[in-house]
Coordinates of C-alpha atoms and ligand atoms in Angstrom, one line a residue:
M791 CA 6.7 8.4 22.0
P792 CA 3.1 9.6 20.0
L793 CA 1.7 11.2 22.9
A794 CA 4.9 12.8 24.4
G795 CA 3.7 16.2 25.5
K796 CA 0.1 15.6 25.7
E797 CA -2.0 17.0 29.1
L798 CA -4.7 14.6 29.7
I799 CA -7.6 14.2 32.1
L800 CA -8.7 10.8 32.2
G801 CA -12.2 10.7 34.1
V802 CA -13.2 7.1 35.3
T803 CA -16.9 6.8 36.6
G804 CA -18.9 3.6 38.6
S805 CA -18.7 1.0 36.5
I806 CA -17.1 -2.8 37.0
A807 CA -15.1 -2.0 33.7
A808 CA -13.2 0.7 35.9
Y809 CA -10.1 -1.8 36.0
K810 CA -9.9 -1.6 32.4
A811 CA -9.4 2.1 32.8
A812 CA -6.0 1.0 34.7
Y813 CA -4.8 -0.6 31.7
L814 CA -5.6 2.3 29.3
L815 CA -3.9 4.8 31.8
R816 CA -0.7 2.4 31.6
E817 CA -0.8 2.4 27.9
L818 CA -1.5 6.2 27.8
R819 CA 1.5 6.7 29.8
R820 CA 3.7 4.4 27.6
A821 CA 2.8 6.3 25.0
G822 CA 4.5 9.5 26.5
A823 CA 1.3 11.4 27.6
Q824 CA 1.0 13.0 31.3
V825 CA -2.6 11.9 33.1
T826 CA -4.4 13.7 35.5
V827 CA -7.1 10.7 37.0
V828 CA -10.2 12.4 38.0
T829 CA -12.8 9.8 39.3
T830 CA -16.6 9.7 40.6
A831 CA -17.5 8.7 44.6
H832 CA -18.8 5.4 42.7
A833 CA -15.8 4.7 40.8
E834 CA -13.3 4.8 43.8
R835 CA -15.4 1.8 45.2
F836 CA -14.3 -0.4 42.5
V837 CA -10.7 0.9 42.2
G838 CA -8.9 2.6 45.0
A839 CA -7.1 6.1 44.7
L840 CA -3.6 4.1 45.3
T841 CA -3.8 2.3 41.9
W842 CA -4.2 5.9 39.8
R843 CA -2.0 7.6 41.8
T844 CA 0.7 4.2 41.0
L845 CA 0.1 4.1 37.5
S846 CA -0.1 8.3 36.9
G847 CA 2.3 9.5 39.3
R848 CA -0.1 11.6 40.3
A849 CA -3.1 12.0 43.3
A850 CA -6.4 11.1 41.4
L851 CA -8.7 13.9 42.0
S852 CA -12.5 13.6 43.1
D853 CA -13.6 15.5 45.7
L854 CA -14.4 19.4 44.6
F855 CA -14.3 20.1 48.4
D856 CA -11.2 18.2 49.4
P857 CA -9.4 20.5 51.6
R858 CA -6.2 18.2 51.1
S859 CA -5.9 18.8 47.3
E860 CA -5.1 22.2 46.0
E861 CA -5.7 20.7 42.7
A862 CA -9.3 20.0 43.7
V863 CA -10.2 24.0 43.4
E864 CA -8.7 24.5 40.3
H865 CA -10.9 22.2 38.1
V866 CA -11.3 25.0 35.6
A867 CA -7.4 25.6 35.2
L868 CA -6.9 21.8 34.7
A869 CA -9.4 21.8 32.3
E870 CA -8.0 24.4 30.5
R871 CA -4.4 22.8 30.7
A872 CA -5.8 19.2 29.1
H873 CA -5.1 18.6 25.4
A874 CA -8.0 16.2 25.9
V875 CA -10.4 14.5 28.3
I876 CA -11.4 11.2 28.1
V877 CA -14.2 9.3 30.5
A878 CA -13.9 5.5 30.4
P879 CA -15.6 4.1 31.6
A880 CA -18.5 6.1 30.9
T881 CA -21.8 5.1 32.7
A882 CA -25.3 6.0 31.9
N883 CA -25.5 8.7 34.8
I884 CA -22.1 10.7 33.2
L885 CA -23.4 10.5 29.6
A886 CA -26.6 12.4 31.0
K887 CA -25.3 14.5 33.5
A888 CA -22.8 16.1 31.0
A889 CA -25.3 16.2 28.1
H890 CA -27.5 18.7 30.5
G891 CA -24.6 20.2 32.0
L892 CA -25.2 19.2 35.3
A893 CA -21.8 19.8 37.7
D894 CA -22.1 18.3 41.1
D895 CA -19.0 16.5 41.4
F896 CA -15.4 17.0 40.2
L897 CA -15.9 15.0 36.5
S898 CA -19.0 16.6 35.8
T899 CA -18.1 20.3 36.8
L900 CA -14.6 19.7 34.9
L901 CA -16.6 18.2 31.7
L902 CA -18.3 21.7 31.7
A903 CA -15.1 24.0 31.8
A904 CA -13.4 21.9 29.5
R905 CA -13.0 23.5 26.1
C906 CA -10.8 20.5 24.6
P907 CA -11.6 17.3 22.7
V908 CA -13.7 15.1 25.2
L909 CA -14.0 11.6 24.4
M910 CA -16.5 9.1 26.4
A911 CA -16.6 5.3 26.1
P912 CA -19.6 4.4 27.6
A913 CA -20.0 0.7 29.2
M914 CA -23.3 0.2 31.3
D915 CA -26.0 -2.9 31.2
G916 CA -27.4 -3.7 27.7
G917 CA -31.1 -2.0 28.5
M918 CA -29.4 1.1 30.0
W919 CA -27.6 1.7 26.7
A920 CA -30.5 0.8 24.5
H921 CA -32.9 3.1 26.7
P922 CA -34.4 6.4 24.6
A923 CA -32.9 9.0 27.5
T924 CA -29.3 7.2 27.3
A925 CA -30.0 7.6 23.7
A926 CA -30.8 11.1 23.7
S927 CA -28.1 12.0 25.8
V928 CA -25.3 10.4 23.3
A929 CA -27.4 12.2 20.5
T930 CA -26.9 15.3 22.4
L931 CA -23.5 15.0 23.2
R932 CA -22.5 14.0 19.5
A933 CA -24.0 16.9 18.2
R934 CA -21.8 19.0 20.4
G935 CA -18.9 17.3 19.2
V936 CA -18.1 14.8 22.2
T937 CA -16.8 11.7 20.6
V938 CA -18.9 9.1 22.0
L939 CA -17.6 5.7 21.1
E940 CA -20.0 2.8 20.2
P941 CA -19.8 -0.1 23.0
E942 CA -19.2 -3.7 22.2
A943 CA -21.8 -6.3 22.3
G944 CA -20.7 -9.7 24.4
E945 CA -21.0 -10.8 27.7
L946 CA -22.1 -8.2 30.4
A947 CA -21.3 -8.0 34.3
S948 CA -25.2 -8.9 34.7
G949 CA -23.9 -12.6 33.3
L950 CA -26.3 -11.4 30.0
A951 CA -25.2 -10.9 26.3
G952 CA -25.7 -7.6 25.0
T953 CA -24.4 -4.1 23.8
G954 CA -22.9 -2.3 26.7
R955 CA -19.7 -3.9 27.2
L956 CA -16.4 -1.2 27.4
P957 CA -14.9 -0.9 24.2
E958 CA -11.2 -2.7 24.2
V959 CA -8.3 -0.5 25.4
E960 CA -6.8 -0.7 21.8
A961 CA -9.8 0.6 20.2
I962 CA -10.2 3.5 22.9
L963 CA -6.5 4.3 22.6
E964 CA -6.8 4.4 18.7
A965 CA -10.0 6.9 19.0
I966 CA -7.6 8.9 21.5
H967 CA -5.0 9.0 18.8
R968 CA -6.9 10.1 16.2
L969 CA -8.8 12.8 18.5
L970 CA -5.3 14.2 18.9
T971 CA -3.8 14.2 15.3
P972 CA -4.3 17.8 14.0
A973 CA -3.5 16.7 10.6
R974 CA -6.8 15.4 8.6
D975 CA -5.1 15.9 5.2
L976 CA -6.2 12.6 4.1
S977 CA -10.1 13.3 4.3
G978 CA -12.4 12.9 1.1
E979 CA -9.3 10.2 0.0
R980 CA -9.8 6.5 -0.1
V981 CA -7.1 4.5 0.5
L982 CA -6.4 1.0 -0.5
V983 CA -3.7 -0.7 1.6
T984 CA -2.8 -4.7 1.0
S985 CA -1.0 -6.2 3.8
G986 CA 0.5 -9.4 5.1
P987 CA 1.3 -12.8 3.5
T988 CA -0.6 -14.9 1.4
R989 CA -1.2 -18.4 1.8
E990 CA -1.1 -20.8 -1.1
P991 CA -2.6 -24.1 0.0
I992 CA -0.7 -27.6 -0.7
D993 CA -3.2 -29.7 0.8
P994 CA -5.9 -29.1 3.4
V995 CA -2.9 -28.8 6.0
R996 CA -0.1 -27.4 4.5
Y997 CA 0.6 -24.0 2.5
L998 CA 3.1 -22.2 1.0
S999 CA 4.1 -18.5 2.6
N1000 CA 6.6 -15.9 3.6
R1001 CA 7.8 -14.2 6.9
S1002 CA 5.7 -11.3 6.4
S1003 CA 3.7 -10.3 9.7
G1004 CA 1.5 -7.7 8.2
K1005 CA 3.0 -4.7 10.6
M1006 CA 3.5 -2.4 7.6
G1007 CA 0.7 -2.8 6.1
H1008 CA -1.4 -2.3 9.1
A1009 CA 0.7 0.7 10.2
I1010 CA -0.2 2.6 7.0
A1011 CA -3.9 1.6 7.2
T1012 CA -4.1 3.0 11.1
A1013 CA -1.8 6.2 9.8
A1014 CA -4.2 7.0 7.0
L1015 CA -7.3 6.6 9.4
R1016 CA -5.5 9.0 11.8
R1017 CA -5.1 11.5 9.1
G1018 CA -9.4 11.4 8.1
A1019 CA -8.9 8.5 5.1
E1020 CA -11.3 5.8 4.5
V1021 CA -9.0 2.9 4.6
V1022 CA -9.9 -0.6 2.7
L1023 CA -7.5 -3.1 4.4
I1024 CA -7.0 -6.0 2.4
S1025 CA -4.9 -8.8 4.5
G1026 CA -3.8 -12.0 4.3
P1027 CA -3.6 -13.9 7.4
T1028 CA -2.0 -12.6 10.6
S1029 CA -2.5 -12.5 14.0
L1030 CA -2.9 -8.4 14.4
T1031 CA -6.5 -6.9 14.9
P1032 CA -7.6 -4.7 12.0
P1033 CA -7.8 -1.0 13.1
P1034 CA -10.8 0.2 13.5
G1035 CA -12.9 2.0 11.4
A1036 CA -11.4 0.1 8.6
V1037 CA -13.3 -1.7 5.7
Y1038 CA -11.7 -5.2 6.4
V1039 CA -10.9 -7.7 3.3
P1040 CA -9.3 -10.8 4.9
V1041 CA -7.9 -13.0 1.9
Q1042 CA -5.7 -16.1 1.8
T1043 CA -4.5 -16.6 -1.1
A1044 CA -2.9 -14.5 -4.1
E1045 CA -5.8 -14.7 -6.0
E1046 CA -8.4 -14.0 -3.6
M1047 CA -6.2 -10.8 -3.0
R1048 CA -5.9 -10.0 -6.6
E1049 CA -10.0 -10.3 -6.7
A1050 CA -10.5 -8.2 -3.6
A1051 CA -8.1 -5.7 -5.2
L1052 CA -9.6 -5.2 -8.4
Q1053 CA -12.8 -4.9 -7.0
Q1054 CA -12.1 -1.9 -4.8
L1055 CA -10.0 -0.2 -7.4
A1056 CA -12.4 2.1 -9.3
S1057 CA -13.7 3.6 -5.9
V1058 CA -10.2 4.4 -4.1
T1059 CA -7.5 7.4 -4.8
I1060 CA -4.6 5.5 -3.0
V1061 CA -3.4 2.4 -3.5
I1062 CA -0.5 0.9 -1.1
K1063 CA 0.8 -2.3 -1.9
A1064 CA 2.7 -3.5 1.3
A1065 CA 1.5 -7.3 1.0
A1066 CA 4.0 -9.8 0.5
V1067 CA 2.6 -11.5 -2.2
A1068 CA 3.6 -15.5 -2.9
D1069 CA 4.8 -15.4 -6.8
Y1070 CA 4.4 -19.0 -7.0
R1071 CA 1.0 -21.5 -6.2
V1072 CA 1.1 -25.0 -6.1
K1073 CA -0.5 -26.1 -9.6
D1074 CA -2.6 -28.5 -8.1
P1075 CA -3.4 -28.7 -4.6
R1076 CA -4.6 -32.0 -3.3
A1077 CA -8.0 -32.6 -1.7
S1078 CA -6.9 -34.5 0.9
K1079 CA -3.6 -34.2 3.1
I1080 CA -0.5 -35.8 1.3
K1081 CA 0.4 -38.8 3.4
S1082 CA 4.4 -38.9 4.5
S1083 CA 6.4 -41.6 2.2
K1084 CA 9.7 -42.5 3.9
T1085 CA 10.7 -43.7 1.0
E1086 CA 9.8 -41.7 -2.4
G1087 CA 10.5 -37.9 -2.3
L1088 CA 7.9 -35.4 -3.2
T1089 CA 7.9 -33.0 -6.2
L1090 CA 5.6 -30.0 -6.2
E1091 CA 4.8 -28.3 -9.5
L1092 CA 4.3 -24.4 -9.1
V1093 CA 3.0 -22.0 -11.5
P1094 CA 3.4 -18.1 -11.1
N1095 CA 0.8 -16.2 -9.7
P1096 CA -0.7 -12.8 -11.1
D1097 CA 1.2 -9.4 -10.7
I1098 CA -1.4 -7.7 -8.5
L1099 CA 0.7 -4.6 -8.5
K1100 CA 1.4 -4.3 -12.2
E1101 CA -2.1 -5.2 -13.0
L1102 CA -3.7 -2.6 -10.5
A1103 CA -1.2 0.1 -12.1
A1104 CA -2.1 -0.6 -15.7
R1105 CA -6.0 -0.2 -14.8
R1106 CA -5.3 2.4 -12.0
G1107 CA -7.6 5.1 -13.6
R1108 CA -7.1 8.3 -11.1
A1109 CA -5.5 6.3 -8.3
F1110 CA -1.8 6.7 -7.3
I1111 CA -0.3 3.6 -6.8
V1112 CA 2.7 2.8 -4.1
G1113 CA 4.2 -0.5 -4.4
F1114 CA 6.8 -2.6 -2.0
A1115 CA 9.9 -3.8 -2.7
A1116 CA 11.6 -6.4 -0.5
E1117 CA 15.4 -6.6 -1.7
T1118 CA 18.7 -8.0 -0.3
G1119 CA 21.4 -6.1 -1.3
E1120 CA 21.5 -3.6 -4.2
V1121 CA 18.7 -1.8 -2.9
R1122 CA 18.6 1.2 -5.4
A1123 CA 19.4 -0.4 -8.3
S1124 CA 16.7 -3.2 -8.5
G1125 CA 13.9 -1.0 -6.7
A1126 CA 14.3 1.3 -9.7
E1127 CA 13.9 -1.3 -12.1
K1128 CA 10.8 -2.6 -10.2
L1129 CA 9.3 1.0 -10.2
R1130 CA 9.8 1.1 -14.0
S1131 CA 8.6 -2.4 -14.8
K1132 CA 5.7 -2.1 -12.6
G1133 CA 4.6 1.1 -13.9
I1134 CA 4.2 2.6 -10.4
D1135 CA 3.9 6.1 -9.3
L1136 CA 5.8 5.1 -5.7
L1137 CA 8.2 2.5 -4.7
V1138 CA 8.9 2.1 -1.2
A1139 CA 12.6 -0.3 -1.3
N1140 CA 13.8 -1.9 2.2
D1141 CA 16.4 -4.2 2.3
V1142 CA 15.1 -7.5 4.2
S1143 CA 18.5 -8.6 4.7
Q1144 CA 19.5 -6.3 7.3
Q1145 CA 18.8 -7.4 10.8
G1146 CA 16.0 -5.5 12.7
I1147 CA 14.1 -3.6 9.9
G1148 CA 11.7 -5.3 7.5
F1149 CA 9.9 -8.4 8.1
E1150 CA 8.3 -9.1 11.6
S1151 CA 10.1 -6.3 13.3
D1152 CA 8.6 -3.1 14.6
D1153 CA 11.0 -0.8 12.7
N1154 CA 11.8 -0.1 9.0
Q1155 CA 14.5 1.7 7.1
V1156 CA 13.3 2.3 3.3
L1157 CA 14.0 4.2 0.8
L1158 CA 11.4 6.4 -1.4
L1159 CA 11.9 6.2 -5.1
D1160 CA 9.4 7.6 -7.5
R1161 CA 8.9 7.8 -11.3
W1162 CA 9.5 11.5 -11.6
G1163 CA 12.8 10.7 -10.8
G1164 CA 13.2 11.2 -6.7
A1165 CA 15.4 9.4 -4.3
V1166 CA 14.4 10.0 -0.7
E1167 CA 16.4 8.1 2.1
L1168 CA 14.8 7.6 5.4
P1169 CA 16.4 7.1 8.7
R1170 CA 15.5 3.9 10.6
M1171 CA 12.4 4.6 12.6
S1172 CA 9.2 2.8 13.8
K1173 CA 6.6 1.3 11.0
L1174 CA 4.0 3.9 12.3
Q1175 CA 6.5 6.8 11.3
V1176 CA 7.3 5.4 7.6
A1177 CA 3.7 5.2 7.3
G1178 CA 3.2 8.9 7.9
A1179 CA 6.2 9.3 5.9
I1180 CA 5.2 7.3 2.8
L1181 CA 1.6 9.3 3.4
D1182 CA 3.3 12.7 3.2
R1183 CA 5.3 11.9 0.1
V1184 CA 2.4 10.6 -1.8
L1185 CA 0.5 13.9 -1.2
A1186 CA 3.7 15.7 -1.9
L1187 CA 4.5 14.0 -5.5
R1188 CA 0.5 14.0 -6.2
A1189 CA 0.1 17.9 -5.6
A1190 CA 3.7 18.5 -8.1
A1191 CA 3.1 16.5 -10.3
A1192 CA -0.5 16.6 -12.0
P1193 CA -1.8 12.6 -12.6
A1194 CA -0.2 12.1 -16.1
P1195 CA -3.1 10.4 -18.4
D1196 CA -0.2 8.4 -19.9
P1197 CA 1.3 6.2 -17.7
A1198 CA 4.5 6.1 -19.7
R1199 CA 5.0 9.9 -20.3
P1200 CA 4.9 11.6 -16.9
H1201 CA 4.2 15.1 -16.6
R1202 CA 7.0 17.4 -15.2
R1203 CA 6.7 19.5 -12.4
P1204 CA 8.8 21.4 -10.2
L1205 CA 9.4 18.7 -7.3
P1206 CA 9.2 19.0 -3.5
Ligands
CTP2732 N1 3.6 -8.4 -6.0 C1 2.1 -8.4 -6.4 N2 1.9 -9.7 -6.9 C2 2.8 -10.2 -7.1 C3 4.4 -10.2 -6.3 C4 4.7 -8.7 -5.9 O1 1.3 -7.4 -6.4 N3 2.7 -12.0 -7.0 C5 3.8 -6.7 -5.2 C6 4.5 -6.2 -3.5 O2 2.7 -6.4 -3.1 C7 5.1 -5.4 -3.7 C8 5.7 -5.5 -5.1 O3 4.9 -6.3 -6.0 O4 4.4 -4.0 -3.7 C9 7.0 -6.0 -5.0 O5 7.2 -7.3 -4.4 P1 8.3 -8.1 -4.5 O6 8.5 -9.3 -3.9 O7 9.5 -6.9 -3.7 O8 9.1 -8.0 -5.9 P2 8.4 -9.2 -7.3 O9 7.6 -8.7 -7.9 O10 7.9 -10.5 -6.3 O11 9.9 -9.5 -7.6 P3 11.0 -10.2 -7.1 O12 10.4 -11.3 -6.2 O13 11.7 -10.6 -8.2 O14 12.0 -9.3 -6.5

């Protein structure tokens, strides 16, 4: 569990979006965090203490002078124990109080005592968010190192549209993960990730594709972002939400993916090609829907798609190139051959015929083969953990082997 061992404080202030903090709390607990909820007096009018106690397994704190609560006088100790304080939703009022160092209730006092990272997810009316007073509070807090998320645009509680909605729970969670990820060892890197399947049209309503869900590619993008990289995510059609902060380039066909990837190549330092590119496309996709015919069969003429990975490797410049190999049996031998024939630096090979790993699943088990002759077999783990291991390996290999100007004649250095 990624947040196991983390002590968090979840501050909840008086906004209708307070109910969303209950979802956030549940997700934090699912990720393994211990959470103490601290509410303001107004927040209690939106969501009751019983909800917080049930979801967190701890009494929610609110009153600095509550004689029944021992913790109430322990705001300093609580602030010292916490790995992070999250305020979600954060009203204009708490932003202003925190910016000015006011401490007239439990939450504001705790914010003044906290020395750990603080993250605030604002939610308010559009006019309040746009007000210069709020803008000044946010600027002060950010200058002080507080992470203040941008609220989202959309329908507000007032019924009006505007910017002021609490960011989605997934976006807040992702920001918390980044806040708590100590290794920022990819800052300064720009990582290009391709993900998902491609879709090759047959006619306006039908296509050829494959079973790729995009989970592996999206996990790599998420892991790289958490470690401080800039990420460009070129993705075929998937049902996944792109990780917040990634430059997201949606594509459909292999040719669109090729074009988008080549456009980015010169600006990136690492390329990770997790996409399952369709090897063939229909030679002449029909402009109108193919009618069913009960008597005749149908023959489609297919032509090969360009090998994007090979082309990226040939034109790599300074970029470190990682490819994937979906194999069924004989993983090591065909992986080694693919590594060589594509001219890449690292190959992530997996056996997609095995149950519970590879396509559509949350786990993966891979073999990492590099062009300096290394082979690392990883145990089965979550795709996010695999993503982390791939990034670790890229950094280790790049540090050990100076970038070879001629891919055909790799340098030899002691390897990790
Ligand atoms: N790939 C690509 N362009 C293609 C086909 C594959 O860039 N037209 C990339 C994939 O993104 C992946 C790697 O090549 O990183 C290997 O994909 P895979 O489907 O395993 O291999 P193929 O090259 O298609 O070889 P085969 O299907 O014969 O095993």
